[in-house]
Short mmCIF file of C-alpha atoms in Angstrom, two decimals:
data_model
loop_
_atom_site.label_atom_id
_atom_site.label_comp_id
_atom_site.label_asym_id
_atom_site.label_seq_id
_atom_site.Cartn_x
_atom_site.Cartn_y
_atom_site.Cartn_z
CA MET G 1 21.93 -61.13 -23.01
CA ALA G 2 24.01 -58.02 -23.03
CA SER G 3 23.76 -55.98 -19.85
CA GLU G 4 22.23 -52.52 -20.01
CA PRO G 5 24.73 -49.65 -20.07
CA ALA G 6 25.25 -47.91 -16.76
CA LYS G 7 23.09 -44.85 -16.23
CA THR G 8 24.70 -41.47 -16.22
CA SER G 9 24.46 -39.24 -13.16
CA GLU G 10 22.16 -36.95 -15.15
CA GLU G 11 19.78 -39.82 -15.89
CA ILE G 12 19.82 -40.88 -12.25
CA ASP G 13 19.02 -37.32 -11.16
CA SER G 14 16.16 -37.10 -13.68
CA GLU G 15 14.61 -40.35 -12.41
CA LEU G 16 15.00 -39.22 -8.81
CA LEU G 17 13.33 -35.87 -9.49
CA THR G 18 10.54 -37.51 -11.50
CA ALA G 19 9.83 -39.84 -8.60
CA TYR G 20 9.87 -36.84 -6.27
CA LEU G 21 7.37 -34.96 -8.43
CA ASP G 22 5.17 -38.08 -8.64
CA GLY G 23 5.11 -38.43 -4.86
CA GLU G 24 6.71 -41.87 -5.01
CA LEU G 25 9.55 -41.21 -2.55
CA SER G 26 9.54 -41.94 1.16
CA ASP G 27 9.54 -39.06 3.62
CA ALA G 28 13.24 -39.58 4.29
CA ASP G 29 14.08 -39.56 0.58
CA CYS G 30 11.97 -36.41 0.07
CA ILE G 31 13.92 -34.65 2.81
CA GLY G 32 17.14 -35.66 1.10
CA VAL G 33 15.96 -34.32 -2.26
CA GLU G 34 14.77 -31.04 -0.75
CA LYS G 35 18.06 -30.58 1.11
CA ARG G 36 19.98 -31.12 -2.11
CA LEU G 37 17.67 -28.72 -3.98
CA ALA G 38 18.49 -26.02 -1.45
CA GLU G 39 22.25 -26.62 -1.65
CA ASP G 40 22.92 -27.68 -5.26
CA PRO G 41 22.13 -24.97 -7.89
CA GLY G 42 22.58 -27.46 -10.75
CA PHE G 43 20.17 -29.94 -9.19
CA HIS G 44 17.70 -27.11 -8.53
CA ARG G 45 17.98 -25.98 -12.15
CA LYS G 46 17.32 -29.54 -13.36
CA MET G 47 14.22 -29.62 -11.16
CA CYS G 48 12.98 -26.36 -12.69
CA GLU G 49 13.52 -27.67 -16.22
CA LEU G 50 11.70 -30.92 -15.48
CA GLN G 51 8.80 -29.13 -13.79
CA ASN G 52 8.57 -26.81 -16.76
CA ALA G 53 8.47 -29.67 -19.24
CA TRP G 54 5.44 -31.18 -17.52
CA ASP G 55 3.80 -27.74 -17.31
CA MET G 56 4.27 -27.30 -21.05
CA LEU G 57 2.62 -30.66 -21.70
CA ASP G 58 -0.35 -29.55 -19.64
CA SER G 59 -0.73 -26.46 -21.82
CA LEU G 60 -0.52 -28.15 -25.25
CA PRO G 61 -3.85 -28.21 -27.13
CA LEU G 62 -4.41 -31.89 -27.86
CA ILE G 63 -6.58 -33.56 -30.51
CA GLN G 64 -8.91 -36.04 -28.86
CA PRO G 65 -7.68 -39.60 -29.69
CA ASN G 66 -10.18 -42.32 -30.49
CA SER G 67 -11.29 -44.62 -27.71
CA GLN G 68 -9.52 -47.67 -29.18
CA PHE G 69 -6.15 -45.90 -29.07
CA VAL G 70 -6.65 -44.82 -25.47
CA GLN G 71 -7.88 -48.23 -24.35
CA THR G 72 -4.99 -50.07 -26.00
CA THR G 73 -2.42 -47.73 -24.52
CA ILE G 74 -3.85 -48.03 -21.03
CA GLU G 75 -3.98 -51.81 -21.26
CA MET G 76 -0.33 -51.87 -22.32
CA ALA G 77 0.63 -49.67 -19.41
CA ILE G 78 -1.27 -51.77 -16.90
CA ALA G 79 0.08 -55.02 -18.30
CA GLY G 80 3.62 -53.86 -17.72
CA LYS G 81 2.87 -53.04 -14.08
CA ASP G 82 0.92 -56.09 -12.93
CA SER G 83 3.41 -56.85 -10.21
CA ARG G 84 2.72 -53.49 -8.54
CA LYS G 85 -1.06 -54.08 -8.50
CA THR G 86 -1.74 -50.40 -9.07
CA LEU G 87 -3.50 -48.43 -11.73
CA LEU G 88 -1.96 -45.48 -13.52
CA THR G 89 0.62 -43.55 -11.57
CA GLY G 90 1.59 -40.00 -12.34
CA LYS G 91 4.57 -41.33 -14.30
CA VAL G 92 2.39 -43.55 -16.54
CA LEU G 93 -0.05 -40.74 -17.16
CA ARG G 94 2.80 -38.52 -18.24
CA ALA G 95 4.11 -41.31 -20.47
CA LEU G 96 0.67 -41.46 -22.05
CA MET G 97 0.75 -37.71 -22.60
CA LEU G 98 4.13 -38.07 -24.28
CA LEU G 99 2.61 -40.63 -26.65
CA LEU G 100 -0.10 -38.14 -27.53
CA ILE G 101 2.27 -35.26 -28.32
CA PRO G 102 2.56 -36.14 -32.06
CA ALA G 103 -1.20 -35.69 -32.29
CA ALA G 104 -1.02 -32.20 -30.75
CA LEU G 105 -2.10 -29.27 -32.87
CA PHE G 106 1.25 -27.51 -32.66
CA GLY G 107 3.45 -30.57 -32.15
CA VAL G 108 7.02 -30.63 -31.00
CA SER G 109 7.90 -27.43 -32.86
CA TYR G 110 5.40 -25.55 -30.67
CA PHE G 111 7.05 -26.93 -27.55
CA VAL G 112 10.55 -25.96 -28.72
CA LYS G 113 9.39 -22.48 -29.68
CA ARG G 114 7.61 -21.99 -26.37
CA GLU G 115 10.64 -23.30 -24.47
CA SER G 116 13.02 -20.84 -26.14
CA ILE G 117 10.79 -17.75 -26.09
CA GLU G 118 9.48 -17.93 -22.53
CA GLN G 119 12.65 -18.73 -20.59
CA PRO G 120 13.05 -15.14 -19.23
CA GLU G 121 9.38 -14.95 -18.29
CA ARG G 122 9.60 -18.36 -16.64
CA GLU G 123 12.42 -17.12 -14.42
CA LEU G 124 10.33 -14.07 -13.57
CA VAL G 125 7.37 -16.27 -12.61
CA TYR G 126 9.49 -18.52 -10.41
CA ASP G 127 11.07 -15.68 -8.41
CA LEU G 128 8.14 -13.24 -8.57
CA PRO G 129 7.55 -12.89 -4.78
CA LEU G 130 11.26 -12.27 -4.20
CA ILE G 131 11.53 -9.81 -7.09
CA GLU G 132 8.53 -7.81 -5.91
CA ASN G 133 9.39 -7.91 -2.22
CA HIS G 134 13.17 -8.02 -2.01
CA ASP G 135 13.35 -4.31 -1.16
CA ARG G 136 10.76 -4.77 1.60
CA TYR G 137 12.56 -7.82 2.91
CA SER G 138 15.97 -6.14 2.85
CA LYS G 139 14.68 -3.29 5.03
CA VAL G 140 14.04 -5.67 7.96
CA ILE G 141 16.93 -8.13 7.53
CA PHE G 142 20.23 -7.32 9.25
CA GLY G 143 23.28 -8.52 7.35
CA ASN G 144 22.75 -11.97 5.82
CA ASN G 145 20.84 -13.27 8.83
CA ALA G 146 17.33 -14.17 7.66
CA GLU G 147 16.14 -14.87 11.22
CA SER G 148 17.05 -11.31 12.23
CA GLY G 149 14.25 -10.05 9.98
CA ILE G 150 11.64 -12.16 11.77
CA THR G 151 12.96 -11.10 15.18
CA PHE G 152 12.86 -7.44 14.16
CA LEU G 153 9.27 -7.63 12.87
CA LYS G 154 8.16 -9.32 16.10
CA SER G 155 9.83 -6.58 18.14
CA VAL G 156 8.20 -3.85 16.07
CA TYR G 157 4.81 -5.50 16.49
CA ALA G 158 5.30 -6.01 20.24
CA LYS G 159 6.00 -2.28 20.66
CA GLY G 160 2.74 -1.43 18.89
CA LEU G 161 4.49 0.28 15.98
CA PHE G 162 2.82 0.25 12.55
CA ARG G 163 0.12 -2.19 13.60
CA GLU G 164 -2.96 0.05 13.81
CA VAL G 165 -5.49 -1.12 11.25
CA ASP G 166 -8.51 1.08 10.58
CA ASP G 167 -11.64 -1.00 10.02
CA LEU G 168 -12.82 1.63 7.55
CA PHE G 169 -10.00 0.89 5.13
CA PRO G 170 -11.95 -0.86 2.35
CA VAL G 171 -9.14 -2.31 0.27
CA ASP G 172 -6.17 -4.57 0.81
CA SER G 173 -3.27 -2.21 0.22
CA ARG G 174 -0.81 -5.09 0.20
CA SER G 175 0.65 -6.26 -3.06
CA GLU G 176 -0.64 -9.65 -4.17
CA SER G 177 2.90 -10.93 -3.81
CA LEU G 178 2.69 -10.26 -0.06
CA ASN G 179 0.04 -12.98 0.05
CA ASP G 180 2.10 -15.42 -2.05
CA PHE G 181 3.92 -17.74 0.33
CA GLU G 182 4.84 -20.65 -1.88
CA PRO G 183 8.28 -21.83 -0.62
CA ALA G 184 10.89 -19.74 -2.41
CA SER G 185 13.57 -22.43 -2.10
CA LEU G 186 11.59 -24.81 -4.37
CA PRO G 187 9.96 -24.41 -7.78
CA PRO G 188 6.31 -23.29 -7.51
CA ASN G 189 3.61 -25.85 -8.16
CA PRO G 190 1.78 -25.77 -11.53
CA GLN G 191 -1.27 -23.97 -10.14
CA LYS G 192 0.89 -21.27 -8.58
CA ILE G 193 2.72 -20.83 -11.90
CA ARG G 194 -0.61 -20.34 -13.65
CA ASP G 195 -1.76 -17.86 -11.00
CA ARG G 196 1.41 -15.79 -11.27
CA SER G 197 1.39 -15.89 -15.05
CA ASP G 198 -2.22 -14.70 -15.05
CA ARG G 199 -1.37 -11.83 -12.73
CA LEU G 200 1.56 -10.81 -14.91
CA SER G 201 -0.67 -10.80 -17.97
CA ARG G 202 -2.98 -8.28 -16.27
CA LEU G 203 -0.26 -5.71 -15.48
CA THR G 204 -0.54 -2.27 -17.01
CA ASP G 205 2.38 -0.78 -18.94
CA GLU G 206 3.31 1.29 -15.91
CA GLU G 207 3.22 -1.75 -13.65
CA ARG G 208 5.33 -3.74 -16.11
CA ALA G 209 7.94 -0.99 -16.17
CA GLU G 210 8.01 -0.93 -12.37
CA LEU G 211 8.35 -4.71 -12.23
CA PHE G 212 11.18 -4.65 -14.77
CA GLU G 213 13.03 -2.15 -12.59
CA LYS G 214 12.58 -4.40 -9.55
CA LYS G 215 13.76 -7.42 -11.54
CA THR G 216 16.89 -5.55 -12.61
CA LYS G 217 17.67 -4.66 -9.00
CA PHE G 218 17.05 -8.23 -7.87
CA GLU G 219 19.38 -9.64 -10.51
CA ALA G 220 22.10 -7.21 -9.40
CA ILE G 221 22.41 -8.68 -5.90
CA ASN G 222 24.71 -11.65 -5.31
CA GLU G 223 23.61 -15.26 -4.84
CA SER G 224 24.26 -15.17 -1.11
CA GLN G 225 21.85 -12.27 -0.70
CA LYS G 226 19.25 -14.04 -2.84
CA GLU G 227 19.50 -17.14 -0.67
CA THR G 228 19.03 -14.99 2.44
CA LEU G 229 15.88 -13.50 0.91
CA ARG G 230 14.58 -16.99 0.08
CA GLU G 231 15.25 -18.18 3.60
CA PHE G 232 13.52 -15.14 5.10
CA HIS G 233 10.53 -15.63 2.79
CA ASP G 234 10.16 -19.25 3.89
CA LEU G 235 10.61 -18.39 7.58
CA LEU G 236 7.93 -15.72 7.32
CA ALA G 237 5.62 -18.16 5.54
CA ASP G 238 5.89 -20.58 8.49
CA GLU G 239 5.22 -17.97 11.19
CA PRO G 240 1.94 -18.54 13.13
CA GLU G 241 1.44 -14.75 13.25
CA ARG G 242 2.47 -14.33 9.62
CA ASP G 243 -0.38 -12.04 8.54
CA LYS G 244 0.25 -9.62 11.41
CA LEU G 245 3.97 -9.53 10.70
CA VAL G 246 3.33 -8.98 6.99
CA ASP G 247 1.00 -6.07 7.79
CA VAL G 248 3.64 -4.53 10.03
CA MET G 249 6.33 -5.01 7.38
CA ALA G 250 4.18 -3.39 4.68
CA SER G 251 3.34 -0.40 6.89
CA TYR G 252 6.95 -0.03 8.01
CA TYR G 253 8.15 -0.06 4.41
CA ASP G 254 5.58 2.58 3.39
CA TRP G 255 6.58 4.69 6.39
CA LEU G 256 10.26 4.55 5.42
CA LYS G 257 9.39 6.10 2.06
CA ILE G 258 8.07 9.29 3.65
CA LEU G 259 11.35 9.92 5.49
CA GLY G 260 14.05 12.11 4.03
CA ALA G 261 16.82 10.26 2.19
CA SER G 262 19.50 10.99 4.79
CA GLN G 263 17.19 10.25 7.71
CA ARG G 264 16.19 6.94 6.13
CA ALA G 265 19.80 5.98 5.39
CA ASN G 266 20.90 6.79 8.95
CA LEU G 267 18.04 4.76 10.38
CA LEU G 268 18.79 1.69 8.25
CA ASP G 269 22.45 1.80 9.31
CA LEU G 270 21.52 1.27 12.96
CA PRO G 271 21.61 -2.14 14.69
CA PRO G 272 18.22 -3.66 15.70
CA GLU G 273 17.80 -2.22 19.21
CA ASP G 274 19.00 1.24 18.25
CA ARG G 275 16.80 1.23 15.18
CA LEU G 276 13.75 0.37 17.26
CA LYS G 277 14.47 3.27 19.61
CA GLU G 278 14.96 5.68 16.71
CA ILE G 279 11.73 4.52 15.05
CA GLY G 280 9.89 5.24 18.28
CA ARG G 281 11.44 8.70 18.52
CA ILE G 282 10.66 9.61 14.91
CA THR G 283 7.07 8.37 15.04
CA ARG G 284 6.42 10.33 18.23
CA GLN G 285 7.79 13.45 16.59
CA GLN G 286 5.67 12.87 13.50
CA ALA G 287 2.56 12.44 15.62
CA GLN G 288 3.37 15.67 17.40
CA ASP G 289 3.97 17.53 14.14
CA ALA G 290 0.70 16.23 12.72
CA PHE G 291 -1.17 16.84 15.96
CA GLY G 292 -3.78 19.21 14.57
CA THR G 293 -4.23 17.35 11.30
CA ILE G 294 -4.88 14.03 12.99
CA GLY G 295 -7.47 15.48 15.33
CA SER G 296 -7.81 17.67 18.38
CA THR G 297 -9.20 14.71 20.30
CA LYS G 298 -5.54 13.63 20.55
CA LEU G 299 -5.16 16.44 23.08
CA PRO G 300 -5.41 15.44 26.72
CA PRO G 301 -9.14 15.63 27.60
CA ASN G 302 -8.85 18.72 29.79
CA ASP G 303 -6.79 20.54 27.17
CA ALA G 304 -9.26 19.65 24.43
CA VAL G 305 -12.04 21.28 26.43
CA LEU G 306 -9.91 24.37 27.08
CA PHE G 307 -8.95 24.65 23.42
CA TYR G 308 -12.58 24.47 22.29
CA LYS G 309 -13.53 27.14 24.80
CA TRP G 310 -10.65 29.37 23.66
CA TYR G 311 -11.60 28.88 20.02
CA ASP G 312 -15.31 29.61 20.60
CA PHE G 313 -14.53 32.64 22.72
CA SER G 314 -12.06 34.00 20.15
CA VAL G 315 -14.53 33.60 17.28
CA ASP G 316 -17.25 35.31 19.32
CA TYR G 317 -14.91 38.09 20.37
CA TYR G 318 -13.62 38.73 16.83
CA GLU G 319 -16.91 38.05 15.07
CA PRO G 320 -17.31 41.63 13.72
CA GLU G 321 -13.77 41.55 12.30
CA ILE G 322 -14.36 38.10 10.77
CA ARG G 323 -17.51 39.31 9.03
CA GLU G 324 -15.80 42.42 7.69
CA ARG G 325 -12.84 40.41 6.48
CA THR G 326 -15.19 38.05 4.63
CA GLY G 327 -16.73 40.98 2.75
CA LYS G 328 -13.29 42.28 1.74
CA VAL G 329 -12.15 38.88 0.48
CA LEU G 330 -15.34 38.41 -1.55
CA THR G 331 -14.92 41.83 -3.14
CA GLU G 332 -11.22 41.27 -3.90
CA MET G 333 -11.93 37.89 -5.50
CA ARG G 334 -14.51 39.40 -7.84
CA LYS G 335 -12.35 42.39 -8.76
CA ALA G 336 -9.36 40.15 -9.47
CA LYS G 337 -11.48 38.45 -12.14
CA GLY G 338 -12.79 41.70 -13.56
CA LEU G 339 -16.29 40.84 -12.40
CA PRO G 340 -18.79 43.26 -10.85
CA THR G 341 -19.71 43.18 -7.17
CA ASN G 342 -23.06 43.50 -5.48
CA GLU G 343 -22.74 45.17 -2.10
CA MET G 344 -26.24 44.18 -1.01
CA VAL G 345 -25.55 40.49 -1.58
CA ILE G 346 -22.14 40.73 0.07
CA ASP G 347 -23.76 42.28 3.12
CA ARG G 348 -26.23 39.41 3.27
CA ILE G 349 -23.41 36.88 3.03
CA LYS G 350 -21.50 38.64 5.79
CA SER G 351 -24.53 38.30 8.05
CA GLY G 352 -24.73 34.51 7.51
CA PRO G 353 -23.76 31.78 10.01
CA ILE G 354 -20.35 32.53 11.50
CA GLU G 355 -19.26 28.88 11.04
CA GLU G 356 -19.61 29.25 7.26
CA LEU G 357 -17.61 32.47 7.27
CA VAL G 358 -14.84 30.85 9.32
CA GLU G 359 -14.67 27.95 6.88
CA PHE G 360 -14.58 30.35 3.93
CA LEU G 361 -11.71 32.37 5.41
CA MET G 362 -9.81 29.23 6.41
CA ARG G 363 -9.77 28.22 2.77
CA ASN G 364 -9.41 31.55 1.01
CA ASP G 365 -7.64 33.89 3.46
CA ARG G 366 -5.94 31.49 5.86
CA GLU G 367 -3.00 33.64 6.93
CA ASN G 368 -5.04 36.75 7.72
CA PHE G 369 -7.67 34.71 9.55
CA GLY G 370 -4.91 33.13 11.63
CA GLN G 371 -3.58 36.56 12.51
CA ILE G 372 -7.02 37.65 13.68
CA LEU G 373 -7.25 34.78 16.19
CA CYS G 374 -3.59 34.42 17.17
CA ASP G 375 -2.38 38.04 17.37
CA ASN G 376 -0.81 38.74 20.76
CA THR G 377 -0.58 42.52 20.27
CA ARG G 378 -4.25 43.37 20.86
CA SER G 379 -5.25 45.51 23.81
CA TRP G 380 -6.94 42.48 25.33
CA ASN G 381 -4.51 39.64 24.69
CA ILE G 382 -6.41 36.42 23.97
CA GLY G 383 -4.06 35.15 21.26
CA ILE G 384 -1.65 32.21 21.27
CA ASP G 385 0.08 33.34 24.45
CA TYR G 386 -3.21 33.26 26.30
CA LEU G 387 -3.97 29.78 24.97
CA ARG G 388 -0.52 28.63 26.03
CA ALA G 389 -1.12 29.96 29.52
CA ILE G 390 -4.35 28.03 30.10
CA VAL G 391 -3.40 24.59 28.74
CA SER G 392 -1.26 21.99 30.46
CA ASP G 393 2.50 21.79 30.11
CA GLU G 394 2.04 18.73 27.89
CA ALA G 395 -0.04 20.66 25.37
CA GLY G 396 2.06 23.78 25.86
CA SER G 397 5.24 21.94 24.91
CA ILE G 398 3.69 21.27 21.51
CA ILE G 399 2.93 24.96 21.01
CA ASP G 400 6.38 26.01 22.26
CA GLN G 401 8.54 23.65 20.24
CA PRO G 402 12.10 25.07 20.21
CA ASP G 403 12.37 25.42 16.45
CA PHE G 404 8.89 26.93 15.99
CA THR G 405 8.51 30.44 14.58
CA GLU G 406 5.42 32.54 15.22
CA GLN G 407 4.22 31.50 11.76
CA ASP G 408 4.66 27.82 12.72
CA ARG G 409 2.67 28.30 15.91
CA GLN G 410 -0.09 30.07 14.04
CA GLU G 411 -0.28 27.28 11.46
CA LEU G 412 -0.46 24.70 14.26
CA ILE G 413 -3.43 26.50 15.83
CA LEU G 414 -5.18 26.64 12.44
CA LYS G 415 -4.73 22.89 12.04
CA TRP G 416 -6.23 22.38 15.47
CA ILE G 417 -9.16 24.55 14.46
CA GLU G 418 -9.72 22.42 11.36
CA ALA G 419 -9.61 19.31 13.49
CA ALA G 420 -11.92 20.86 16.08
CA ASN G 421 -14.47 21.68 13.39
CA ARG G 422 -14.41 18.08 12.16
CA ALA G 423 -14.45 16.64 15.67
CA ARG G 424 -17.64 18.51 16.46
CA PHE G 425 -19.41 16.62 13.73
CA PRO G 426 -18.13 13.01 13.90
CA ILE G 427 -18.75 10.91 10.81
CA LYS G 428 -20.36 7.51 11.21
CA SER G 429 -18.43 4.61 9.72
CA SER G 430 -21.42 3.65 7.59
CA GLU G 431 -21.55 7.18 6.13
CA LEU G 432 -17.88 7.15 5.19
CA LYS G 433 -18.21 3.73 3.58
CA SER G 434 -21.21 4.91 1.57
CA PHE G 435 -19.36 8.07 0.57
CA TYR G 436 -16.36 6.01 -0.57
CA ALA G 437 -18.63 3.78 -2.65
CA GLU G 438 -20.09 6.85 -4.40
CA LEU G 439 -16.69 8.16 -5.51
CA THR G 440 -15.56 7.73 -9.09
CA GLN G 441 -13.13 4.94 -9.88
CA GLU G 442 -10.42 7.53 -10.50
CA GLN G 443 -10.98 9.09 -7.07
CA ARG G 444 -10.91 5.68 -5.37
CA ASP G 445 -7.71 4.72 -7.20
CA LYS G 446 -5.99 7.90 -6.00
CA LEU G 447 -7.10 7.25 -2.44
CA ASP G 448 -6.11 3.60 -2.49
CA ASN G 449 -2.56 4.47 -3.53
CA LEU G 450 -2.08 6.43 -0.31
CA HIS G 451 -0.73 5.17 3.00
CA PRO G 452 -3.64 4.05 5.29
CA ASP G 453 -3.21 7.07 7.59
CA GLN G 454 -3.25 9.44 4.62
CA TRP G 455 -6.13 7.50 3.06
CA TYR G 456 -8.42 8.00 6.05
CA ASP G 457 -7.54 11.65 6.52
CA SER G 458 -7.98 12.37 2.80
CA LEU G 459 -11.32 10.58 2.65
CA THR G 460 -12.55 12.49 5.71
CA ARG G 461 -11.49 15.79 4.16
CA MET G 462 -13.25 14.91 0.90
CA TYR G 463 -16.39 14.06 2.86
CA TRP G 464 -16.47 17.42 4.62
CA GLU G 465 -15.56 19.27 1.44
CA LYS G 466 -18.60 17.80 -0.25
CA LYS G 467 -20.73 18.77 2.73
CA ILE G 468 -19.70 22.40 2.50
CA GLY G 469 -19.58 22.52 -1.30
CA GLN G 470 -15.84 23.14 -1.50
CA THR G 471 -12.96 21.24 -3.11
CA ARG G 472 -9.32 20.67 -2.25
CA SER G 473 -8.26 20.62 -5.91
CA ALA G 474 -6.93 24.18 -5.80
CA PRO G 475 -9.93 25.89 -7.47
CA SER G 476 -9.55 29.30 -9.02
CA GLU G 477 -10.60 32.19 -6.83
CA ASP G 478 -13.73 32.69 -8.91
CA GLU G 479 -14.67 29.01 -8.68
CA ALA G 480 -14.24 29.12 -4.92
CA PHE G 481 -16.33 32.28 -4.80
CA GLN G 482 -19.14 30.72 -6.86
CA ARG G 483 -19.15 27.65 -4.63
CA PHE G 484 -19.43 29.83 -1.58
CA LEU G 485 -22.39 31.62 -3.17
CA ARG G 486 -24.08 28.33 -4.03
CA GLN G 487 -23.55 27.16 -0.47
CA SER G 488 -25.18 30.34 0.80
CA GLY G 489 -28.03 30.18 -1.69
CA TRP G 490 -27.33 33.61 -3.20
CA GLU G 491 -25.65 32.71 -6.49
CA THR G 492 -28.48 33.98 -8.70
CA GLU G 493 -28.73 37.26 -6.84
CA PHE G 494 -25.00 37.94 -7.01
CA GLY G 495 -24.60 37.08 -10.69
CA THR G 496 -21.76 35.29 -12.45
CA GLY G 497 -21.08 36.96 -15.77
CA GLU G 498 -18.96 39.93 -16.63
CA ASP G 499 -22.03 41.70 -17.95
CA ASP G 500 -23.77 41.58 -14.58
CA SER G 501 -24.45 44.92 -13.02
#
């Protein structure tokens, strides 16, 4: 009998990979295959092609064969494997599927067409986590050292940077790809391919365009950089504290986007230790700059008490001027729209609760209201200089920042006043959650696209705006005026039309 021709290296590789996919190799052989997959691009490509072929078979719509055909085929398969004393292995099942292909609805031509059309999409599916996250990953990796990225994230987390998570945040702001930790150095399993394909099919046109841009950038980097990203991805996947590190990475990446271009570039040029120090410096400065917006409770306790007392005393002291200013603003708003005024109603509004008048002026005459409270030229000086004199040096250093103008100091005090007003009426978590649930889908979408810190602050502002009947959507002066009237209960008396007298 003539001997069988020697197998080519390609045939040997195909059999080896098939056995690997079927789970028929020993642990040692599996390690050898996986090592070669990581080092040999051609071998890796062959693996992808083979995996794809089986995936295509799974997706073909098959005509149900009759029971006799199935039984005969199975008996033939078993008869040829008696010596192994096993039933159908994955390889035999796949052989059976190959026998059934001619009976498929679309046949071989469907397979060839699918193979040729979907090659680009298949590459996208395989590298999807890297394509979506390579910019995030690159911002924590130093050089081509994948381990440096893990070390950096651990250091950032240990210093408490970017790890505050507000329990009120109702959505997972992380991209789905940040939860996809299939090993990047190997082809994804069939279920993962289906999951990724399904997610891609649900993308909007805008999301597709964004993904295409990311794919273009990913394809532009060299193979060495891609391998570093794959290694980092796999290292991160194996980290016991992976979820915490991923949260830190996502927050750090979002934070980088709010920096100026030059500041961000300078930061990313720094080595690990220097970058950590600079991050700490910048975040402290940002917290200081946003002091009033974040909340006056961030003041040292004694200073918070002193600020509230100064604010209450100033409002009481300037109450007559605040009421008169409210009347002038109301009159000017109506005249600017060519609408008539009603002095009797304006007088009644001016005599309303001072807190409502302060809120009205803060929104509609902010600069002049700030001058009323902060002016240092009055005969009895209780303006900013007086406040600076009674608070601690720690709080005073915020007021007296070197590059601050008088306008900057005044705006800072107004932000503290806003925060003080909110702090006096703390919102229960359950109320905020209920308020969020009542928002329209469009409003929730806009909120959910914000950074977590901005999300919470924006939601809180929206909550209080609803409470006082105002809006932050830059209403016209007349709209703001009408809302103020509705809040005060005098809308019908004041009138709204141009024909009112």
